[in-house]
């Protein structure tokens, strides 16, 4: 019997550390090669790590919620030498290095690379392997994916009290968010004023408990400290880098998008688009692709090279879509979007959005973007001055589309109006280029038939 140690690998994105989100195994479990051992959260995505060994789980060396350096040991697996699967980094029970070989996940092509030579565990917050809440959830048979369980923990929601709406009886993200918002509304109704309240009634699963005013409120309960890590850490670093290295200039214009709304309505009614989600973002995406072809500099990038600065003009569009997720802002992109038909682009947008919301966006999905759209209209915003993604020269913001009075042929009529704004790297794009690009995007939203040219 040989005891082998699995260390945290670099999953192919220059990873230096990751947080252990949830273990999929427990000591004593039997695992085969490529069985999922653990789910980790990197700066860009949630990743499931497959086992490079076959055998019996020994010790879980890191608790959920802890942050681990690449190369740090996270789990031991005992196996017969003949049954052991391929290993990238392992140790025998005598502490001698085990034979090394590439570890891959058969069938999906995932390769674990750069396991490193060592590391240490940096504990941010320690939790037991199984919490009392999780025991309750297990006893009532709660079905939920790991990202949904993490979201529930972050929002303080007891999954056992959430009514599931998933097709297989599982709790979905919307179920958790809805439950959390309802609980928040209830508390606000029951608590008129902070200063005048002597008692506060808070709903508790299965019972109600009152907190008398005689119980002092801990001073530190007035503030909450949130560790900056994962997506938030990566986003903050990227935004600071972009804001202070690229001179931003923002331009915008109001647009009569009534014909875009008519086209969206027709596409929704078309049998050819019956199985895909259609929204104005689809027309906006086609407009940006079309306009980028006419003004290539907005799809370029400033590159600081050894021989001097260069401007790299891309003749393809990897279209980034800024997505708000429970983990923070992600910007996955659709590769070679210029080659997609309207239906293919609609399908790609739908897949991108669903994957981001479920926390399954891969690092590769977020790399090599050339220009980005941020749809702030879904939050009710009219316009904004977005920050450019590093490595790009432009980002376009689509505001909310709402009915407003608009002058048409000398008469004021109700029309569907939106605002299109764009921020650009002034080192790459001059004022005339920015203006032409935004004007082209606006012209497509005003008359989508131009896409037929």
Short mmCIF file of N, CA, C and O in Angstrom, two decimals, residues 214-336:
data_model
loop_
_atom_site.label_atom_id
_atom_site.label_comp_id
_atom_site.label_asym_id
_atom_site.label_seq_id
_atom_site.Cartn_x
_atom_site.Cartn_y
_atom_site.Cartn_z
N UNK A 214 -31.51 44.34 26.16
CA UNK A 214 -30.51 44.26 27.22
C UNK A 214 -29.23 43.59 26.72
O UNK A 214 -28.17 43.75 27.32
N UNK A 215 -29.35 42.83 25.63
CA UNK A 215 -28.17 42.18 25.07
C UNK A 215 -27.38 43.19 24.26
O UNK A 215 -27.88 43.71 23.26
N UNK A 216 -26.18 43.54 24.66
CA UNK A 216 -25.42 44.57 23.94
C UNK A 216 -25.02 44.09 22.56
O UNK A 216 -24.71 42.92 22.35
N UNK A 217 -25.03 45.01 21.61
CA UNK A 217 -24.60 44.69 20.25
C UNK A 217 -23.09 44.84 20.18
O UNK A 217 -22.54 45.88 20.54
N UNK A 218 -22.37 43.79 19.77
CA UNK A 218 -20.91 43.90 19.68
C UNK A 218 -20.51 45.06 18.78
O UNK A 218 -21.12 45.31 17.75
N UNK A 219 -19.50 45.79 19.21
CA UNK A 219 -19.08 46.96 18.45
C UNK A 219 -18.67 46.60 17.03
O UNK A 219 -18.94 47.33 16.09
N UNK A 220 -18.02 45.41 16.90
CA UNK A 220 -17.55 45.06 15.56
C UNK A 220 -18.67 44.61 14.64
O UNK A 220 -18.46 44.40 13.47
N UNK A 221 -19.92 44.47 15.18
CA UNK A 221 -21.04 44.11 14.32
C UNK A 221 -21.50 45.28 13.46
O UNK A 221 -22.29 45.11 12.55
N UNK A 222 -21.00 46.48 13.77
CA UNK A 222 -21.38 47.66 12.98
C UNK A 222 -20.64 47.71 11.65
O UNK A 222 -21.01 48.45 10.76
N UNK A 223 -19.59 46.95 11.51
CA UNK A 223 -18.83 46.91 10.28
C UNK A 223 -18.51 45.47 9.92
O UNK A 223 -18.48 44.60 10.77
N UNK A 224 -18.29 45.27 8.65
CA UNK A 224 -17.91 43.94 8.16
C UNK A 224 -16.67 44.07 7.30
O UNK A 224 -16.56 44.97 6.47
N UNK A 225 -15.70 43.23 7.53
CA UNK A 225 -14.47 43.22 6.75
C UNK A 225 -14.50 42.06 5.77
O UNK A 225 -14.71 40.91 6.17
N UNK A 226 -14.33 42.36 4.51
CA UNK A 226 -14.35 41.35 3.46
C UNK A 226 -12.96 41.22 2.86
O UNK A 226 -12.39 42.22 2.40
N UNK A 227 -12.42 40.03 2.89
CA UNK A 227 -11.09 39.81 2.32
C UNK A 227 -11.14 40.00 0.80
O UNK A 227 -12.07 39.54 0.14
N UNK A 228 -10.18 40.71 0.27
CA UNK A 228 -10.09 40.93 -1.18
C UNK A 228 -9.32 39.76 -1.78
O UNK A 228 -8.11 39.64 -1.62
N UNK A 229 -10.03 38.90 -2.47
CA UNK A 229 -9.40 37.73 -3.08
C UNK A 229 -10.24 37.28 -4.26
O UNK A 229 -11.30 37.83 -4.54
N UNK A 230 -9.77 36.25 -4.94
CA UNK A 230 -10.53 35.67 -6.05
C UNK A 230 -10.80 36.68 -7.14
O UNK A 230 -9.94 37.46 -7.55
N UNK A 231 -12.05 36.68 -7.62
CA UNK A 231 -12.44 37.56 -8.74
C UNK A 231 -12.29 39.02 -8.37
O UNK A 231 -11.83 39.84 -9.17
N UNK A 232 -12.68 39.39 -7.14
CA UNK A 232 -12.58 40.80 -6.74
C UNK A 232 -11.13 41.27 -6.76
O UNK A 232 -10.83 42.38 -7.20
N UNK A 233 -10.21 40.44 -6.31
CA UNK A 233 -8.79 40.79 -6.31
C UNK A 233 -8.28 40.97 -7.72
O UNK A 233 -7.57 41.94 -8.03
N UNK A 234 -8.63 40.04 -8.60
CA UNK A 234 -8.18 40.11 -9.99
C UNK A 234 -8.78 41.31 -10.70
O UNK A 234 -8.11 42.01 -11.46
N UNK A 235 -10.09 41.57 -10.45
CA UNK A 235 -10.77 42.70 -11.10
C UNK A 235 -10.17 44.02 -10.66
O UNK A 235 -9.91 44.91 -11.48
N UNK A 236 -9.94 44.18 -9.35
CA UNK A 236 -9.40 45.44 -8.85
C UNK A 236 -8.02 45.72 -9.43
O UNK A 236 -7.71 46.85 -9.84
N UNK A 237 -7.19 44.68 -9.51
CA UNK A 237 -5.85 44.86 -10.07
C UNK A 237 -5.93 45.25 -11.54
O UNK A 237 -5.21 46.17 -12.00
N UNK A 238 -6.80 44.58 -12.30
CA UNK A 238 -6.93 44.88 -13.72
C UNK A 238 -7.47 46.28 -13.97
O UNK A 238 -7.00 47.00 -14.87
N UNK A 239 -8.45 46.70 -13.17
CA UNK A 239 -9.05 48.02 -13.37
C UNK A 239 -8.08 49.14 -13.02
O UNK A 239 -8.01 50.17 -13.70
N UNK A 240 -7.31 48.96 -11.95
CA UNK A 240 -6.31 49.97 -11.59
C UNK A 240 -5.25 50.05 -12.68
O UNK A 240 -4.84 51.14 -13.10
N UNK A 241 -4.79 48.89 -13.16
CA UNK A 241 -3.80 48.86 -14.23
C UNK A 241 -4.30 49.60 -15.47
O UNK A 241 -3.58 50.41 -16.06
N UNK A 242 -5.56 49.33 -15.83
CA UNK A 242 -6.12 49.95 -17.03
C UNK A 242 -6.31 51.45 -16.85
O UNK A 242 -5.94 52.25 -17.70
N UNK A 243 -6.91 51.83 -15.70
CA UNK A 243 -7.25 53.23 -15.48
C UNK A 243 -6.01 54.13 -15.42
O UNK A 243 -6.07 55.29 -15.84
N UNK A 244 -4.91 53.58 -14.91
CA UNK A 244 -3.71 54.42 -14.72
C UNK A 244 -2.62 54.18 -15.76
O UNK A 244 -1.54 54.74 -15.65
N UNK A 245 -2.91 53.35 -16.75
CA UNK A 245 -1.92 53.15 -17.81
C UNK A 245 -2.45 53.58 -19.17
O UNK A 245 -1.68 54.01 -20.03
N UNK A 246 -3.76 53.48 -19.37
CA UNK A 246 -4.35 53.88 -20.66
C UNK A 246 -5.15 55.16 -20.47
O UNK A 246 -6.02 55.23 -19.60
N UNK A 247 -4.86 56.21 -21.27
CA UNK A 247 -5.65 57.45 -21.19
C UNK A 247 -7.05 57.23 -21.76
O UNK A 247 -7.22 57.04 -22.97
N UNK A 248 -8.04 57.21 -20.87
CA UNK A 248 -9.41 56.94 -21.28
C UNK A 248 -10.10 58.18 -21.81
O UNK A 248 -9.97 59.27 -21.24
N UNK A 249 -10.85 58.01 -22.87
CA UNK A 249 -11.75 59.05 -23.37
C UNK A 249 -13.10 58.39 -23.64
O UNK A 249 -13.15 57.30 -24.22
N UNK A 250 -14.19 59.02 -23.20
CA UNK A 250 -15.52 58.43 -23.37
C UNK A 250 -16.40 59.36 -24.21
O UNK A 250 -16.41 60.57 -24.00
N UNK A 251 -17.10 58.76 -25.18
CA UNK A 251 -18.06 59.50 -25.99
C UNK A 251 -19.38 58.73 -25.97
O UNK A 251 -19.40 57.53 -25.72
N UNK A 252 -20.48 59.43 -26.19
CA UNK A 252 -21.78 58.75 -26.19
C UNK A 252 -22.79 59.50 -27.04
O UNK A 252 -22.59 60.66 -27.40
N UNK A 253 -23.86 58.81 -27.38
CA UNK A 253 -24.93 59.40 -28.17
C UNK A 253 -26.25 58.71 -27.85
O UNK A 253 -26.26 57.53 -27.49
N UNK A 254 -27.34 59.45 -27.96
CA UNK A 254 -28.68 58.86 -27.79
C UNK A 254 -29.13 58.26 -29.12
O UNK A 254 -28.81 58.78 -30.20
N UNK A 255 -29.89 57.18 -29.03
CA UNK A 255 -30.27 56.43 -30.22
C UNK A 255 -31.75 56.06 -30.17
O UNK A 255 -32.26 55.63 -29.13
N UNK A 256 -32.43 56.22 -31.30
CA UNK A 256 -33.79 55.71 -31.45
C UNK A 256 -33.69 54.24 -31.85
O UNK A 256 -33.39 53.90 -33.00
N UNK A 257 -33.90 53.36 -30.88
CA UNK A 257 -33.75 51.92 -31.11
C UNK A 257 -35.08 51.22 -31.35
O UNK A 257 -35.20 50.00 -31.14
N UNK A 258 -36.07 51.96 -31.83
CA UNK A 258 -37.40 51.37 -32.04
C UNK A 258 -37.36 50.21 -33.03
O UNK A 258 -38.02 49.18 -32.83
N UNK A 259 -36.60 50.36 -34.11
CA UNK A 259 -36.55 49.29 -35.11
C UNK A 259 -35.76 48.08 -34.59
O UNK A 259 -36.02 46.95 -35.00
N UNK A 260 -34.80 48.32 -33.71
CA UNK A 260 -34.13 47.19 -33.05
C UNK A 260 -35.12 46.40 -32.21
O UNK A 260 -35.13 45.15 -32.23
N UNK A 261 -35.99 47.11 -31.49
CA UNK A 261 -36.99 46.43 -30.66
C UNK A 261 -37.99 45.67 -31.52
O UNK A 261 -38.44 44.58 -31.15
N UNK A 262 -38.32 46.22 -32.69
CA UNK A 262 -39.21 45.52 -33.62
C UNK A 262 -38.55 44.24 -34.14
O UNK A 262 -39.19 43.19 -34.25
N UNK A 263 -37.25 44.33 -34.46
CA UNK A 263 -36.53 43.16 -34.95
C UNK A 263 -36.44 42.08 -33.86
O UNK A 263 -36.62 40.89 -34.15
N UNK A 264 -36.18 42.50 -32.65
CA UNK A 264 -36.12 41.54 -31.54
C UNK A 264 -37.46 40.81 -31.39
O UNK A 264 -37.51 39.59 -31.20
N UNK A 265 -38.53 41.57 -31.53
CA UNK A 265 -39.88 40.97 -31.43
C UNK A 265 -40.10 39.95 -32.54
O UNK A 265 -40.65 38.87 -32.32
N UNK A 266 -39.68 40.29 -33.76
CA UNK A 266 -39.86 39.37 -34.89
C UNK A 266 -39.01 38.11 -34.73
O UNK A 266 -39.45 37.00 -35.05
N UNK A 267 -37.79 38.29 -34.27
CA UNK A 267 -36.91 37.13 -34.09
C UNK A 267 -37.47 36.19 -33.01
O UNK A 267 -37.37 34.96 -33.14
N UNK A 268 -38.02 36.75 -31.96
CA UNK A 268 -38.61 35.92 -30.90
C UNK A 268 -39.77 35.09 -31.44
O UNK A 268 -40.00 33.97 -30.96
N UNK A 269 -40.48 35.64 -32.42
CA UNK A 269 -41.62 34.92 -32.99
C UNK A 269 -41.22 33.97 -34.11
O UNK A 269 -42.04 33.17 -34.57
N UNK A 270 -39.97 34.03 -34.54
CA UNK A 270 -39.52 33.20 -35.66
C UNK A 270 -39.24 31.78 -35.19
O UNK A 270 -38.55 31.57 -34.18
N UNK A 271 -39.71 30.77 -35.94
CA UNK A 271 -39.41 29.37 -35.59
C UNK A 271 -37.91 29.07 -35.59
O UNK A 271 -37.45 28.21 -34.86
N UNK A 272 -37.14 29.80 -36.40
CA UNK A 272 -35.70 29.56 -36.48
C UNK A 272 -34.97 29.94 -35.20
O UNK A 272 -33.84 29.49 -34.96
N UNK A 273 -35.59 30.81 -34.39
CA UNK A 273 -34.96 31.26 -33.14
C UNK A 273 -35.76 30.82 -31.92
O UNK A 273 -35.58 31.36 -30.83
N UNK A 274 -36.62 29.82 -32.09
CA UNK A 274 -37.52 29.42 -31.01
C UNK A 274 -36.79 28.87 -29.80
O UNK A 274 -37.27 28.99 -28.67
N UNK A 275 -35.62 28.26 -30.01
CA UNK A 275 -34.93 27.60 -28.91
C UNK A 275 -33.74 28.39 -28.37
O UNK A 275 -32.91 27.86 -27.63
N UNK A 276 -33.63 29.69 -28.74
CA UNK A 276 -32.55 30.52 -28.21
C UNK A 276 -33.13 31.81 -27.65
O UNK A 276 -34.19 32.27 -28.07
N UNK A 277 -32.41 32.39 -26.69
CA UNK A 277 -32.86 33.64 -26.08
C UNK A 277 -32.47 34.81 -26.97
O UNK A 277 -31.32 34.93 -27.40
N UNK A 278 -33.43 35.68 -27.24
CA UNK A 278 -33.21 36.85 -28.08
C UNK A 278 -33.40 38.11 -27.23
O UNK A 278 -34.38 38.22 -26.50
N UNK A 279 -32.47 39.04 -27.33
CA UNK A 279 -32.56 40.31 -26.61
C UNK A 279 -31.88 41.39 -27.43
O UNK A 279 -31.14 41.09 -28.40
N UNK A 280 -32.06 42.66 -27.07
CA UNK A 280 -31.36 43.72 -27.80
C UNK A 280 -29.84 43.58 -27.77
O UNK A 280 -29.16 44.11 -28.64
N UNK A 281 -29.31 42.85 -26.77
CA UNK A 281 -27.86 42.65 -26.72
C UNK A 281 -27.37 41.93 -27.97
O UNK A 281 -26.23 42.17 -28.42
N UNK A 282 -28.19 41.07 -28.56
CA UNK A 282 -27.80 40.36 -29.78
C UNK A 282 -27.56 41.35 -30.92
O UNK A 282 -26.55 41.27 -31.63
N UNK A 283 -28.47 42.31 -31.09
CA UNK A 283 -28.32 43.31 -32.15
C UNK A 283 -27.13 44.21 -31.83
O UNK A 283 -26.37 44.60 -32.74
N UNK A 284 -26.95 44.54 -30.56
CA UNK A 284 -25.81 45.36 -30.16
C UNK A 284 -24.50 44.64 -30.50
O UNK A 284 -23.55 45.27 -31.00
N UNK A 285 -24.45 43.35 -30.23
CA UNK A 285 -23.24 42.59 -30.52
C UNK A 285 -22.92 42.61 -32.01
O UNK A 285 -21.76 42.82 -32.42
N UNK A 286 -23.95 42.38 -32.83
CA UNK A 286 -23.73 42.44 -34.28
C UNK A 286 -23.30 43.83 -34.72
O UNK A 286 -22.46 43.99 -35.62
N UNK A 287 -23.87 44.85 -34.08
CA UNK A 287 -23.50 46.22 -34.42
C UNK A 287 -22.04 46.51 -34.11
O UNK A 287 -21.33 47.15 -34.90
N UNK A 288 -21.57 46.07 -32.95
CA UNK A 288 -20.18 46.30 -32.56
C UNK A 288 -19.23 45.57 -33.50
O UNK A 288 -18.20 46.12 -33.91
N UNK A 289 -19.56 44.34 -33.86
CA UNK A 289 -18.72 43.57 -34.79
C UNK A 289 -18.64 44.29 -36.13
O UNK A 289 -17.56 44.42 -36.73
N UNK A 290 -19.79 44.74 -36.63
CA UNK A 290 -19.86 45.43 -37.92
C UNK A 290 -19.07 46.73 -37.88
O UNK A 290 -18.30 47.05 -38.80
N UNK A 291 -19.24 47.50 -36.81
CA UNK A 291 -18.56 48.79 -36.70
C UNK A 291 -17.06 48.62 -36.52
O UNK A 291 -16.27 49.45 -37.00
N UNK A 292 -16.64 47.56 -35.81
CA UNK A 292 -15.21 47.32 -35.60
C UNK A 292 -14.50 47.01 -36.91
O UNK A 292 -13.32 47.34 -37.08
N UNK A 293 -15.22 46.38 -37.83
CA UNK A 293 -14.63 46.10 -39.13
C UNK A 293 -14.38 47.40 -39.90
O UNK A 293 -13.39 47.52 -40.64
N UNK A 294 -15.24 48.39 -39.71
CA UNK A 294 -15.11 49.67 -40.40
C UNK A 294 -14.09 50.59 -39.74
O UNK A 294 -13.52 51.48 -40.40
N UNK A 295 -13.87 50.41 -38.43
CA UNK A 295 -12.86 51.20 -37.70
C UNK A 295 -11.98 50.23 -36.92
O UNK A 295 -12.17 50.02 -35.72
N UNK A 296 -11.01 49.60 -37.56
CA UNK A 296 -10.23 48.52 -36.93
C UNK A 296 -9.45 48.94 -35.69
O UNK A 296 -9.14 48.10 -34.85
N UNK A 297 -9.13 50.23 -35.55
CA UNK A 297 -8.31 50.66 -34.43
C UNK A 297 -9.01 50.46 -33.08
O UNK A 297 -8.34 50.33 -32.05
N UNK A 298 -10.34 50.43 -33.05
CA UNK A 298 -11.03 50.21 -31.78
C UNK A 298 -10.88 48.76 -31.33
O UNK A 298 -11.12 48.43 -30.17
N UNK A 299 -10.48 47.90 -32.26
CA UNK A 299 -10.30 46.48 -31.97
C UNK A 299 -8.82 46.13 -31.83
O UNK A 299 -8.43 44.97 -31.88
N UNK A 300 -7.99 47.17 -31.65
CA UNK A 300 -6.55 47.00 -31.56
C UNK A 300 -6.10 46.99 -30.10
O UNK A 300 -6.91 47.00 -29.18
N UNK A 301 -4.78 46.97 -29.88
CA UNK A 301 -4.23 46.99 -28.53
C UNK A 301 -2.88 47.68 -28.54
O UNK A 301 -2.11 47.56 -29.50
N UNK A 302 -2.60 48.40 -27.48
CA UNK A 302 -1.29 49.04 -27.29
C UNK A 302 -0.37 48.02 -26.64
O UNK A 302 -0.70 47.43 -25.61
N UNK A 303 0.80 47.81 -27.20
CA UNK A 303 1.74 46.81 -26.68
C UNK A 303 3.08 47.50 -26.43
O UNK A 303 3.67 48.10 -27.34
N UNK A 304 3.57 47.40 -25.18
CA UNK A 304 4.90 47.92 -24.84
C UNK A 304 5.92 46.83 -25.12
O UNK A 304 6.03 45.85 -24.36
N UNK A 305 6.67 46.97 -26.20
CA UNK A 305 7.66 45.98 -26.60
C UNK A 305 9.06 46.50 -26.31
O UNK A 305 9.27 47.69 -26.06
N UNK A 306 10.05 45.59 -26.36
CA UNK A 306 11.43 45.96 -26.06
C UNK A 306 11.95 46.99 -27.06
O UNK A 306 12.71 47.89 -26.70
N UNK A 307 11.60 46.85 -28.31
CA UNK A 307 12.08 47.78 -29.32
C UNK A 307 11.27 49.06 -29.41
O UNK A 307 11.51 49.87 -30.30
N UNK A 308 10.29 49.23 -28.55
CA UNK A 308 9.42 50.40 -28.59
C UNK A 308 7.97 49.98 -28.62
O UNK A 308 7.65 48.82 -28.91
N UNK A 309 7.09 50.91 -28.33
CA UNK A 309 5.66 50.60 -28.28
C UNK A 309 5.13 50.25 -29.66
O UNK A 309 5.59 50.77 -30.68
N UNK A 310 4.14 49.36 -29.66
CA UNK A 310 3.50 48.93 -30.91
C UNK A 310 1.98 48.96 -30.73
O UNK A 310 1.47 48.85 -29.62
N UNK A 311 1.28 49.11 -31.84
CA UNK A 311 -0.17 48.97 -31.86
C UNK A 311 -0.49 47.71 -32.64
O UNK A 311 -0.12 47.58 -33.80
N UNK A 312 -1.16 46.78 -31.97
CA UNK A 312 -1.48 45.50 -32.60
C UNK A 312 -2.95 45.54 -33.04
O UNK A 312 -3.86 45.57 -32.22
N UNK A 313 -3.17 45.54 -34.34
CA UNK A 313 -4.52 45.59 -34.90
C UNK A 313 -4.99 44.17 -35.19
O UNK A 313 -4.35 43.44 -35.95
N UNK A 314 -6.10 43.79 -34.59
CA UNK A 314 -6.64 42.43 -34.79
C UNK A 314 -7.66 42.44 -35.92
O UNK A 314 -8.52 43.32 -35.97
N UNK A 315 -7.59 41.46 -36.75
CA UNK A 315 -8.53 41.32 -37.87
C UNK A 315 -9.60 40.29 -37.54
O UNK A 315 -10.18 39.70 -38.44
N UNK A 316 -9.79 40.08 -36.33
CA UNK A 316 -10.83 39.18 -35.84
C UNK A 316 -11.41 39.83 -34.60
O UNK A 316 -10.80 40.75 -34.03
N UNK A 317 -12.58 39.38 -34.18
CA UNK A 317 -13.23 39.95 -33.00
C UNK A 317 -13.51 38.85 -31.99
O UNK A 317 -14.35 37.98 -32.23
N UNK A 318 -12.78 38.88 -30.88
CA UNK A 318 -13.13 38.06 -29.72
C UNK A 318 -13.95 38.94 -28.80
O UNK A 318 -13.40 39.73 -28.02
N UNK A 319 -15.27 38.83 -28.92
CA UNK A 319 -16.19 39.80 -28.32
C UNK A 319 -16.43 39.50 -26.85
O UNK A 319 -17.04 38.49 -26.50
N UNK A 320 -15.94 40.39 -25.98
CA UNK A 320 -16.14 40.23 -24.55
C UNK A 320 -17.50 40.75 -24.11
O UNK A 320 -17.98 41.77 -24.61
N UNK A 321 -18.12 40.04 -23.17
CA UNK A 321 -19.40 40.46 -22.59
C UNK A 321 -19.22 40.53 -21.08
O UNK A 321 -19.01 39.50 -20.43
N UNK A 322 -19.28 41.73 -20.51
CA UNK A 322 -19.14 41.88 -19.07
C UNK A 322 -20.36 41.26 -18.39
O UNK A 322 -21.49 41.59 -18.70
N UNK A 323 -20.10 40.34 -17.46
CA UNK A 323 -21.19 39.60 -16.81
C UNK A 323 -21.08 39.74 -15.30
O UNK A 323 -20.05 39.44 -14.71
N UNK A 324 -22.17 40.22 -14.68
CA UNK A 324 -22.23 40.29 -13.22
C UNK A 324 -22.64 38.92 -12.70
O UNK A 324 -23.68 38.38 -13.08
N UNK A 325 -21.81 38.33 -11.83
CA UNK A 325 -22.06 37.00 -11.29
C UNK A 325 -21.98 37.05 -9.77
O UNK A 325 -21.50 38.03 -9.19
N UNK A 326 -22.44 36.00 -9.07
CA UNK A 326 -22.30 35.97 -7.61
C UNK A 326 -20.86 36.10 -7.14
O UNK A 326 -20.61 36.51 -6.01
N UNK A 327 -19.90 35.75 -8.01
CA UNK A 327 -18.49 35.82 -7.64
C UNK A 327 -17.85 37.16 -8.00
O UNK A 327 -16.70 37.40 -7.66
N UNK A 328 -18.58 38.04 -8.67
CA UNK A 328 -18.03 39.30 -9.09
C UNK A 328 -18.12 39.45 -10.60
O UNK A 328 -18.76 38.67 -11.30
N UNK A 329 -17.44 40.47 -11.12
CA UNK A 329 -17.50 40.78 -12.55
C UNK A 329 -16.56 39.86 -13.33
O UNK A 329 -15.37 39.78 -13.04
N UNK A 330 -17.12 39.19 -14.33
CA UNK A 330 -16.34 38.38 -15.24
C UNK A 330 -16.52 38.91 -16.66
O UNK A 330 -17.58 39.46 -16.98
N UNK A 331 -15.52 38.75 -17.51
CA UNK A 331 -15.62 39.20 -18.90
C UNK A 331 -15.19 38.07 -19.83
O UNK A 331 -14.10 38.10 -20.43
N UNK A 332 -16.03 37.04 -19.97
CA UNK A 332 -15.73 36.00 -20.97
C UNK A 332 -15.94 36.57 -22.36
O UNK A 332 -16.63 37.58 -22.54
N UNK A 333 -15.33 35.95 -23.35
CA UNK A 333 -15.48 36.46 -24.70
C UNK A 333 -15.81 35.35 -25.68
O UNK A 333 -15.49 34.18 -25.45
N UNK A 334 -16.48 35.74 -26.74
CA UNK A 334 -16.87 34.82 -27.82
C UNK A 334 -15.79 34.89 -28.88
O UNK A 334 -15.58 35.93 -29.52
N UNK A 335 -15.09 33.77 -29.06
CA UNK A 335 -13.97 33.75 -30.00
C UNK A 335 -14.46 33.81 -31.45
O UNK A 335 -15.44 33.17 -31.82
N UNK A 336 -13.77 34.63 -32.26
CA UNK A 336 -14.07 34.77 -33.69
C UNK A 336 -15.55 35.03 -33.92
O UNK A 336 -16.20 34.40 -34.77
#
